[in-house]
C-alpha positions as YAML, in Angstrom:
chain: A
units: angstrom
residues:
- id: 1
  name: MET
  ca: [0.00, 0.00, 0.00]
- id: 2
  name: SER
  ca: [1.45, 3.42, -0.95]
- id: 3
  name: ALA
  ca: [2.26, 6.02, 1.70]
- id: 4
  name: GLU
  ca: [-0.50, 8.29, 0.33]
- id: 5
  name: ARG
  ca: [-3.06, 5.62, 1.12]
- id: 6
  name: GLU
  ca: [-1.74, 4.83, 4.60]
- id: 7
  name: LEU
  ca: [-2.04, 6.51, 7.96]
- id: 8
  name: ARG
  ca: [0.60, 5.95, 10.64]
- id: 9
  name: LEU
  ca: [-0.92, 6.22, 14.10]
- id: 10
  name: GLN
  ca: [1.01, 6.59, 17.35]
- id: 11
  name: ARG
  ca: [-0.75, 4.75, 20.17]
- id: 12
  name: PHE
  ca: [-0.98, 5.61, 23.87]
- id: 13
  name: TYR
  ca: [-3.19, 4.54, 26.77]
- id: 14
  name: LEU
  ca: [-5.15, 5.66, 29.79]
- id: 15
  name: GLY
  ca: [-5.67, 2.46, 31.72]
- id: 16
  name: ASP
  ca: [-6.83, -0.08, 29.15]
- id: 17
  name: ASP
  ca: [-8.34, 2.51, 26.78]
- id: 18
  name: CYS
  ca: [-6.39, 3.13, 23.58]
- id: 19
  name: TYR
  ca: [-5.95, 6.54, 21.95]
- id: 20
  name: SER
  ca: [-3.97, 7.45, 18.86]
- id: 21
  name: MET
  ca: [-2.77, 10.40, 16.83]
- id: 22
  name: GLU
  ca: [-1.14, 10.77, 13.43]
- id: 23
  name: ALA
  ca: [2.49, 9.91, 14.09]
- id: 24
  name: ALA
  ca: [3.70, 12.81, 11.92]
- id: 25
  name: SER
  ca: [2.43, 15.19, 14.63]
- id: 26
  name: VAL
  ca: [4.18, 13.35, 17.50]
- id: 27
  name: THR
  ca: [7.78, 14.55, 17.56]
- id: 28
  name: ALA
  ca: [9.10, 12.91, 20.74]
- id: 29
  name: ILE
  ca: [8.30, 10.68, 23.69]
- id: 30
  name: ARG
  ca: [9.68, 12.05, 26.99]
- id: 31
  name: ARG
  ca: [10.05, 10.45, 30.40]
- id: 32
  name: TRP
  ca: [8.11, 12.20, 33.15]
- id: 33
  name: GLU
  ca: [11.44, 12.82, 34.92]
- id: 34
  name: GLU
  ca: [12.36, 15.23, 32.13]
- id: 35
  name: ALA
  ca: [9.43, 17.52, 32.98]
- id: 36
  name: ARG
  ca: [9.80, 20.46, 35.35]
- id: 37
  name: ALA
  ca: [7.54, 22.85, 37.21]
- id: 38
  name: PRO
  ca: [5.02, 24.65, 34.96]
- id: 39
  name: GLU
  ca: [6.31, 27.80, 33.27]
- id: 40
  name: HIS
  ca: [2.86, 28.63, 31.88]
- id: 41
  name: ASP
  ca: [-0.30, 29.64, 33.73]
- id: 42
  name: GLY
  ca: [-2.67, 28.16, 31.15]
- id: 43
  name: ALA
  ca: [-5.64, 26.11, 32.32]
- id: 44
  name: GLY
  ca: [-4.81, 22.45, 32.78]
- id: 45
  name: VAL
  ca: [-1.01, 22.83, 32.52]
- id: 46
  name: ILE
  ca: [0.65, 20.33, 34.86]
- id: 47
  name: ALA
  ca: [4.33, 20.70, 33.88]
- id: 48
  name: SER
  ca: [6.70, 22.10, 31.26]
- id: 49
  name: LEU
  ca: [9.21, 20.71, 28.78]
- id: 50
  name: ALA
  ca: [11.62, 22.49, 26.47]
- id: 51
  name: GLU
  ca: [9.00, 22.06, 23.73]
- id: 52
  name: GLY
  ca: [6.19, 23.72, 25.69]
- id: 53
  name: PRO
  ca: [3.50, 23.17, 28.34]
- id: 54
  name: VAL
  ca: [2.43, 19.68, 29.44]
- id: 55
  name: TYR
  ca: [-1.19, 18.63, 29.97]
- id: 56
  name: SER
  ca: [-2.71, 15.40, 31.20]
- id: 57
  name: LEU
  ca: [-4.81, 13.52, 28.65]
- id: 58
  name: ARG
  ca: [-7.46, 12.88, 31.29]
- id: 59
  name: GLY
  ca: [-7.76, 16.61, 31.84]
- id: 60
  name: LEU
  ca: [-7.90, 17.50, 28.15]
- id: 61
  name: LEU
  ca: [-10.69, 14.98, 27.57]
- id: 62
  name: GLY
  ca: [-12.58, 15.76, 30.78]
- id: 63
  name: LEU
  ca: [-12.26, 12.22, 32.16]
- id: 64
  name: ASP
  ca: [-12.23, 11.35, 35.83]
- id: 65
  name: VAL
  ca: [-10.12, 8.20, 35.41]
- id: 66
  name: PRO
  ca: [-6.93, 7.98, 37.53]
- id: 67
  name: LEU
  ca: [-3.65, 8.82, 35.79]
- id: 68
  name: ALA
  ca: [-0.33, 7.10, 36.41]
- id: 69
  name: ALA
  ca: [1.72, 9.37, 38.68]
- id: 70
  name: ALA
  ca: [4.83, 9.21, 36.49]
- id: 71
  name: GLY
  ca: [3.49, 8.29, 33.08]
- id: 72
  name: PRO
  ca: [5.36, 9.26, 29.90]
- id: 73
  name: VAL
  ca: [4.73, 12.43, 27.89]
- id: 74
  name: PHE
  ca: [4.32, 12.54, 24.12]
- id: 75
  name: VAL
  ca: [5.20, 15.82, 22.42]
- id: 76
  name: VAL
  ca: [2.85, 17.20, 19.76]
- id: 77
  name: LYS
  ca: [3.91, 19.77, 17.17]
- id: 78
  name: THR
  ca: [1.34, 21.66, 15.11]
- id: 79
  name: PRO
  ca: [1.82, 24.65, 12.77]
- id: 80
  name: ASN
  ca: [0.80, 26.94, 15.64]
- id: 81
  name: ARG
  ca: [2.35, 25.43, 18.77]
- id: 82
  name: SER
  ca: [4.08, 22.55, 20.53]
- id: 83
  name: TYR
  ca: [2.91, 20.92, 23.75]
- id: 84
  name: GLY
  ca: [3.18, 17.69, 25.72]
- id: 85
  name: VAL
  ca: [0.51, 15.25, 26.91]
- id: 86
  name: GLN
  ca: [0.99, 12.87, 29.83]
- id: 87
  name: VAL
  ca: [-0.51, 9.37, 29.50]
- id: 88
  name: ASP
  ca: [-0.18, 6.05, 31.32]
- id: 89
  name: ARG
  ca: [1.89, 4.35, 28.64]
- id: 90
  name: VAL
  ca: [2.92, 4.56, 25.00]
- id: 91
  name: ALA
  ca: [2.87, 1.72, 22.44]
- id: 92
  name: ARG
  ca: [4.45, 1.40, 19.02]
- id: 93
  name: ALA
  ca: [2.90, 3.13, 16.03]
- id: 94
  name: LEU
  ca: [0.81, 1.16, 13.53]
- id: 95
  name: GLN
  ca: [0.07, 1.64, 9.83]
- id: 96
  name: VAL
  ca: [-3.57, 1.53, 8.72]
- id: 97
  name: ALA
  ca: [-5.41, 2.37, 5.51]
- id: 98
  name: ARG
  ca: [-6.49, 6.02, 5.37]
- id: 99
  name: THR
  ca: [-10.04, 4.84, 4.79]
- id: 100
  name: LEU
  ca: [-10.13, 2.81, 8.02]
- id: 101
  name: PRO
  ca: [-10.72, 5.53, 10.67]
- id: 102
  name: CYS
  ca: [-14.34, 6.67, 10.76]
- id: 103
  name: GLN
  ca: [-16.48, 9.27, 12.45]
- id: 104
  name: LEU
  ca: [-18.08, 8.53, 15.79]
- id: 105
  name: PRO
  ca: [-21.88, 8.12, 15.82]
- id: 106
  name: PRO
  ca: [-23.74, 11.44, 16.26]
- id: 107
  name: ALA
  ca: [-24.47, 10.96, 19.97]
- id: 108
  name: ALA
  ca: [-20.79, 10.34, 20.75]
- id: 109
  name: ARG
  ca: [-19.18, 13.15, 18.72]
- id: 110
  name: ASP
  ca: [-17.09, 15.79, 20.45]
- id: 111
  name: PRO
  ca: [-18.32, 19.25, 19.40]
- id: 112
  name: HIS
  ca: [-14.86, 20.66, 20.18]
- id: 113
  name: GLY
  ca: [-13.21, 18.26, 17.72]
- id: 114
  name: ARG
  ca: [-10.67, 16.87, 20.20]
- id: 115
  name: VAL
  ca: [-11.64, 13.34, 19.16]
- id: 116
  name: ARG
  ca: [-11.57, 13.11, 15.36]
- id: 117
  name: GLY
  ca: [-13.02, 9.60, 15.17]
- id: 118
  name: VAL
  ca: [-12.38, 5.96, 15.92]
- id: 119
  name: VAL
  ca: [-10.37, 3.18, 14.32]
- id: 120
  name: ARG
  ca: [-9.96, -0.55, 14.86]
- id: 121
  name: LEU
  ca: [-6.33, -1.42, 15.53]
- id: 122
  name: GLY
  ca: [-6.15, -5.19, 15.62]
- id: 123
  name: GLU
  ca: [-8.50, -6.41, 18.34]
- id: 124
  name: GLU
  ca: [-9.10, -3.02, 19.99]
- id: 125
  name: LEU
  ca: [-10.82, 0.26, 19.29]
- id: 126
  name: SER
  ca: [-8.77, 3.44, 19.41]
- id: 127
  name: LEU
  ca: [-10.07, 6.98, 19.64]
- id: 128
  name: VAL
  ca: [-8.16, 9.13, 17.14]
- id: 129
  name: LEU
  ca: [-7.25, 12.54, 18.60]
- id: 130
  name: SER
  ca: [-6.75, 15.85, 16.82]
- id: 131
  name: PRO
  ca: [-3.19, 17.24, 17.21]
- id: 132
  name: ASP
  ca: [-4.40, 20.85, 17.14]
- id: 133
  name: LYS
  ca: [-7.86, 20.76, 18.72]
- id: 134
  name: LEU
  ca: [-6.85, 18.47, 21.60]
- id: 135
  name: ALA
  ca: [-5.20, 21.48, 23.25]
- id: 136
  name: GLY
  ca: [-7.77, 24.07, 22.18]
- id: 137
  name: GLY
  ca: [-6.77, 24.90, 18.59]
- id: 138
  name: TYR
  ca: [-9.02, 25.56, 15.63]
- id: 139
  name: ALA
  ca: [-7.30, 23.98, 12.62]
- id: 140
  name: VAL
  ca: [-9.44, 22.66, 9.78]
- id: 141
  name: GLU
  ca: [-8.87, 18.92, 9.37]
- id: 142
  name: GLU
  ca: [-9.99, 16.43, 6.79]
- id: 143
  name: ALA
  ca: [-13.05, 14.62, 8.12]
- id: 144
  name: PHE
  ca: [-13.05, 10.85, 8.41]
- id: 145
  name: GLY
  ca: [-15.76, 8.95, 6.57]
- id: 146
  name: PRO
  ca: [-19.00, 7.85, 8.25]
- id: 147
  name: GLY
  ca: [-19.07, 4.59, 10.17]
- id: 148
  name: ALA
  ca: [-21.17, 1.59, 9.24]
- id: 149
  name: ALA
  ca: [-24.87, 2.44, 9.36]
- id: 150
  name: TRP
  ca: [-27.47, 0.12, 10.83]
- id: 151
  name: ALA
  ca: [-29.58, -0.69, 7.80]
- id: 152
  name: MET
  ca: [-32.07, -3.31, 8.97]
- id: 153
  name: ASN
  ca: [-35.63, -2.05, 9.21]
- id: 154
  name: ALA
  ca: [-37.51, -2.26, 12.45]
- id: 155
  name: PRO
  ca: [-40.13, -5.01, 12.80]
- id: 156
  name: PRO
  ca: [-43.80, -4.08, 12.29]
- id: 157
  name: ALA
  ca: [-45.36, -1.74, 14.83]
- id: 158
  name: ALA
  ca: [-48.09, -4.29, 15.50]
- id: 159
  name: GLU
  ca: [-45.96, -5.78, 18.31]
- id: 160
  name: LYS
  ca: [-47.77, -4.22, 21.29]
- id: 161
  name: LYS
  ca: [-45.20, -5.00, 23.97]
- id: 162
  name: MET
  ca: [-42.51, -3.13, 25.82]
- id: 163
  name: LEU
  ca: [-39.25, -4.29, 27.36]
- id: 164
  name: CYS
  ca: [-38.74, -3.07, 30.92]
- id: 165
  name: PHE
  ca: [-35.39, -3.12, 32.68]
- id: 166
  name: THR
  ca: [-33.46, -1.52, 35.53]
- id: 167
  name: GLU
  ca: [-30.01, 0.02, 35.36]
- id: 168
  name: SER
  ca: [-28.48, -2.44, 37.82]
- id: 169
  name: GLU
  ca: [-29.31, -5.70, 39.55]
- id: 170
  name: HIS
  ca: [-29.52, -3.91, 42.91]
- id: 171
  name: ASP
  ca: [-31.75, -0.91, 42.17]
- id: 172
  name: ALA
  ca: [-35.31, -1.71, 41.12]
- id: 173
  name: SER
  ca: [-36.82, 1.68, 42.04]
- id: 174
  name: THR
  ca: [-36.60, 3.02, 38.48]
- id: 175
  name: LEU
  ca: [-37.83, 0.97, 35.52]
- id: 176
  name: PHE
  ca: [-36.97, 2.01, 31.98]
- id: 177
  name: ALA
  ca: [-39.27, 0.88, 29.16]
- id: 178
  name: VAL
  ca: [-38.79, 0.79, 25.39]
- id: 179
  name: ALA
  ca: [-40.93, -0.66, 22.63]
- id: 180
  name: LEU
  ca: [-39.99, -4.28, 22.04]
- id: 181
  name: ARG
  ca: [-39.53, -3.49, 18.34]
- id: 182
  name: GLN
  ca: [-36.63, -1.19, 19.32]
- id: 183
  name: VAL
  ca: [-34.68, -4.06, 20.90]
- id: 184
  name: VAL
  ca: [-32.00, -5.49, 18.63]
- id: 185
  name: GLU
  ca: [-30.09, -7.68, 21.10]
- id: 186
  name: ILE
  ca: [-29.15, -8.13, 24.73]
- id: 187
  name: ALA
  ca: [-25.34, -8.32, 24.68]
- id: 188
  name: GLU
  ca: [-22.83, -9.24, 27.38]
- id: 189
  name: GLY
  ca: [-19.06, -8.92, 27.72]
- id: 190
  name: LEU
  ca: [-18.61, -5.95, 25.37]
- id: 191
  name: ARG
  ca: [-15.61, -3.69, 25.94]
- id: 192
  name: VAL
  ca: [-16.61, -0.09, 26.68]
- id: 193
  name: ILE
  ca: [-14.26, 2.85, 26.06]
- id: 194
  name: ARG
  ca: [-14.82, 6.01, 28.09]
- id: 195
  name: LEU
  ca: [-15.51, 9.33, 26.36]
- id: 196
  name: GLY
  ca: [-15.29, 12.81, 27.83]
- id: 197
  name: GLY
  ca: [-18.27, 14.63, 29.27]
- id: 198
  name: HIS
  ca: [-19.35, 16.56, 26.17]
- id: 199
  name: ASN
  ca: [-22.63, 14.61, 26.03]
- id: 200
  name: PRO
  ca: [-23.92, 14.10, 29.58]
- id: 201
  name: CYS
  ca: [-25.89, 10.99, 28.58]
- id: 202
  name: VAL
  ca: [-23.10, 9.12, 26.80]
- id: 203
  name: TYR
  ca: [-20.60, 7.20, 28.91]
- id: 204
  name: GLY
  ca: [-18.53, 5.82, 26.03]
- id: 205
  name: ILE
  ca: [-18.60, 3.63, 22.94]
- id: 206
  name: THR
  ca: [-18.51, -0.07, 22.22]
- id: 207
  name: ASP
  ca: [-17.92, -2.25, 19.18]
- id: 208
  name: TRP
  ca: [-21.03, -4.37, 18.64]
- id: 209
  name: ARG
  ca: [-20.91, -6.70, 15.62]
- id: 210
  name: GLY
  ca: [-18.80, -4.21, 13.67]
- id: 211
  name: TYR
  ca: [-20.92, -1.16, 14.56]
- id: 212
  name: ILE
  ca: [-19.61, 1.63, 16.79]
- id: 213
  name: VAL
  ca: [-22.40, 2.19, 19.31]
- id: 214
  name: PRO
  ca: [-22.68, 4.95, 21.96]
- id: 215
  name: VAL
  ca: [-23.11, 3.53, 25.46]
- id: 216
  name: ILE
  ca: [-25.67, 5.28, 27.67]
- id: 217
  name: GLU
  ca: [-26.16, 5.03, 31.39]
- id: 218
  name: PRO
  ca: [-29.95, 5.13, 31.78]
- id: 219
  name: SER
  ca: [-29.83, 7.27, 34.94]
- id: 220
  name: ALA
  ca: [-27.94, 9.93, 32.97]
- id: 221
  name: LEU
  ca: [-31.10, 10.41, 30.89]
- id: 222
  name: LEU
  ca: [-32.61, 11.73, 34.13]
- id: 223
  name: GLY
  ca: [-29.64, 13.98, 34.89]
- id: 224
  name: VAL
  ca: [-28.05, 11.57, 37.40]
- id: 225
  name: ARG
  ca: [-24.60, 10.05, 36.86]
- id: 226
  name: HIS
  ca: [-24.36, 6.39, 37.94]
- id: 227
  name: GLU
  ca: [-20.95, 5.45, 36.50]
- id: 228
  name: GLY
  ca: [-20.64, 1.94, 37.83]
- id: 229
  name: ALA
  ca: [-17.93, -0.28, 36.36]
- id: 230
  name: PHE
  ca: [-18.63, -2.00, 33.04]
- id: 231
  name: GLY
  ca: [-17.28, -5.42, 34.00]
- id: 232
  name: PRO
  ca: [-17.30, -8.56, 31.79]
- id: 233
  name: GLY
  ca: [-20.74, -9.55, 33.06]
- id: 234
  name: THR
  ca: [-22.40, -6.19, 32.37]
- id: 235
  name: LYS
  ca: [-25.40, -6.58, 30.08]
- id: 236
  name: LEU
  ca: [-26.11, -3.98, 27.42]
- id: 237
  name: ALA
  ca: [-29.45, -3.61, 25.66]
- id: 238
  name: ILE
  ca: [-28.70, -2.78, 22.03]
- id: 239
  name: LEU
  ca: [-31.58, -0.55, 20.91]
- id: 240
  name: ARG
  ca: [-32.55, 1.35, 17.78]
- id: 241
  name: GLY
  ca: [-34.02, 4.83, 17.77]
- id: 242
  name: THR
  ca: [-37.75, 5.22, 17.23]
- id: 243
  name: ARG
  ca: [-37.42, 7.86, 14.49]
- id: 244
  name: SER
  ca: [-33.98, 6.96, 13.16]
- id: 245
  name: ARG
  ca: [-31.74, 3.98, 12.51]
- id: 246
  name: ASP
  ca: [-29.23, 5.11, 15.15]
- id: 247
  name: LEU
  ca: [-28.12, 2.40, 17.55]
- id: 248
  name: PHE
  ca: [-27.70, 2.87, 21.30]
- id: 249
  name: ALA
  ca: [-26.37, 0.58, 24.04]
- id: 250
  name: LEU
  ca: [-27.89, 0.94, 27.50]
- id: 251
  name: ARG
  ca: [-26.63, -0.69, 30.68]
- id: 252
  name: ALA
  ca: [-29.52, -2.93, 31.69]
- id: 253
  name: ALA
  ca: [-30.58, -5.69, 34.11]
- id: 254
  name: ASN
  ca: [-33.75, -7.39, 35.41]
- id: 255
  name: PHE
  ca: [-35.52, -7.64, 32.05]
- id: 256
  name: ALA
  ca: [-39.26, -8.14, 31.73]
- id: 257
  name: ALA
  ca: [-41.63, -7.85, 28.75]
- id: 258
  name: VAL
  ca: [-45.02, -6.25, 29.41]
- id: 259
  name: THR
  ca: [-48.10, -5.94, 27.20]
- id: 260
  name: LEU
  ca: [-49.55, -2.57, 26.23]
- id: 261
  name: PRO
  ca: [-51.33, -0.65, 27.57]
- id: 262
  name: LEU
  ca: [-49.04, -0.44, 30.59]
- id: 263
  name: GLY
  ca: [-51.67, 0.30, 33.25]
- id: 264
  name: ALA
  ca: [-52.51, -3.00, 34.94]
- id: 265
  name: SER
  ca: [-49.24, -4.78, 34.11]
- id: 266
  name: VAL
  ca: [-47.02, -2.39, 36.08]
- id: 267
  name: GLY
  ca: [-49.46, -0.65, 38.40]
- id: 268
  name: LEU
  ca: [-49.30, 2.71, 36.64]
- id: 269
  name: GLY
  ca: [-49.91, 5.79, 38.78]
- id: 270
  name: LYS
  ca: [-49.72, 9.56, 38.27]
- id: 271
  name: PRO
  ca: [-47.60, 11.08, 35.47]
- id: 272
  name: ILE
  ca: [-44.26, 12.58, 36.56]
- id: 273
  name: GLU
  ca: [-43.22, 15.87, 34.97]
- id: 274
  name: GLY
  ca: [-39.93, 17.72, 34.73]
- id: 275
  name: LEU
  ca: [-37.50, 14.84, 34.21]
- id: 276
  name: GLY
  ca: [-35.75, 16.51, 31.31]
- id: 277
  name: PRO
  ca: [-35.66, 16.46, 27.51]
- id: 278
  name: TYR
  ca: [-34.65, 12.81, 27.10]
- id: 279
  name: VAL
  ca: [-37.84, 11.45, 28.71]
- id: 280
  name: ARG
  ca: [-40.97, 10.95, 26.58]
- id: 281
  name: ALA
  ca: [-43.10, 10.11, 29.61]
- id: 282
  name: ALA
  ca: [-42.76, 8.89, 33.20]
- id: 283
  name: TYR
  ca: [-45.25, 7.53, 35.74]
- id: 284
  name: GLU
  ca: [-45.36, 6.57, 39.37]
- id: 285
  name: ILE
  ca: [-45.42, 2.85, 40.15]
- id: 286
  name: ALA
  ca: [-45.27, 1.00, 43.44]
- id: 287
  name: GLY
  ca: [-41.90, 1.69, 45.03]
- id: 288
  name: GLY
  ca: [-40.61, 3.99, 42.30]
- id: 289
  name: CYS
  ca: [-41.29, 5.07, 38.74]
- id: 290
  name: ILE
  ca: [-41.29, 3.88, 35.14]
- id: 291
  name: VAL
  ca: [-39.54, 6.00, 32.51]
- id: 292
  name: LEU
  ca: [-39.99, 5.93, 28.72]
- id: 293
  name: PRO
  ca: [-36.80, 7.47, 27.26]
- id: 294
  name: ASP
  ca: [-36.48, 9.28, 23.94]
- id: 295
  name: LEU
  ca: [-33.16, 8.02, 22.62]
- id: 296
  name: ASP
  ca: [-33.29, 9.91, 19.33]
- id: 297
  name: LEU
  ca: [-32.85, 13.19, 21.22]
- id: 298
  name: VAL
  ca: [-29.55, 11.96, 22.67]
- id: 299
  name: ALA
  ca: [-28.10, 12.05, 19.15]
- id: 300
  name: GLY
  ca: [-29.31, 15.60, 18.66]
...
């Protein structure tokens, strides 16, 4: 494959999550011991190198994951500036076809452009970062192509049932309900990669059957952050939007199918108002509430 058709990506990690950047923009890898006290007062600067200020990747992306105390620093050079980024570890660069990286799904996109897209590197997903915009620049970059689109049509609307589930095995006070025709699969053991907090509903992304799917914590649809660990046994409900073909993955447990109308089957009580824009409707039930989310709004 010719160099014009290849992309060389430098890899680095926060915990087990892989990030990458075009290797042409990464000019050096420095040991943390080479850094010194900050010489700049810019927001988020944690140290300085001869090349410029040093930031932590967790800070730049707005993540609350712990960072290795003495992790290495990769140095980025753009036409406008040079700076360093501290990570947990650095891995060797890999060559991929230029057509391989793709855009994130709409719900998972970073409006600031810090994350350009996503690429599969062997058996793992890697978030591809922008050399300029990661540290607050405004360069115009070539956009990656769209990811694979979910093309299968939804089953007929005649199926008058809903799938109810809770967010965790241990909290049954809030039931979430979606039309059974929205349910594509209940998956288990999927690897979830954290994203920053630019969309308050989206925790991260996962690779489901070759599709990049935003992962939503159901409680975040109500304005509450749950953020429990996504261990190997975590179940995800793979759902399709009601007005689009967008896919969503929701953390889910305690599944039950109920027949419409909901009234008698769940002990429906008074409507609940004011739960935010991502809720189509909500009602009191014994011991809690039942919420009907509007997933299409998460994608904007």
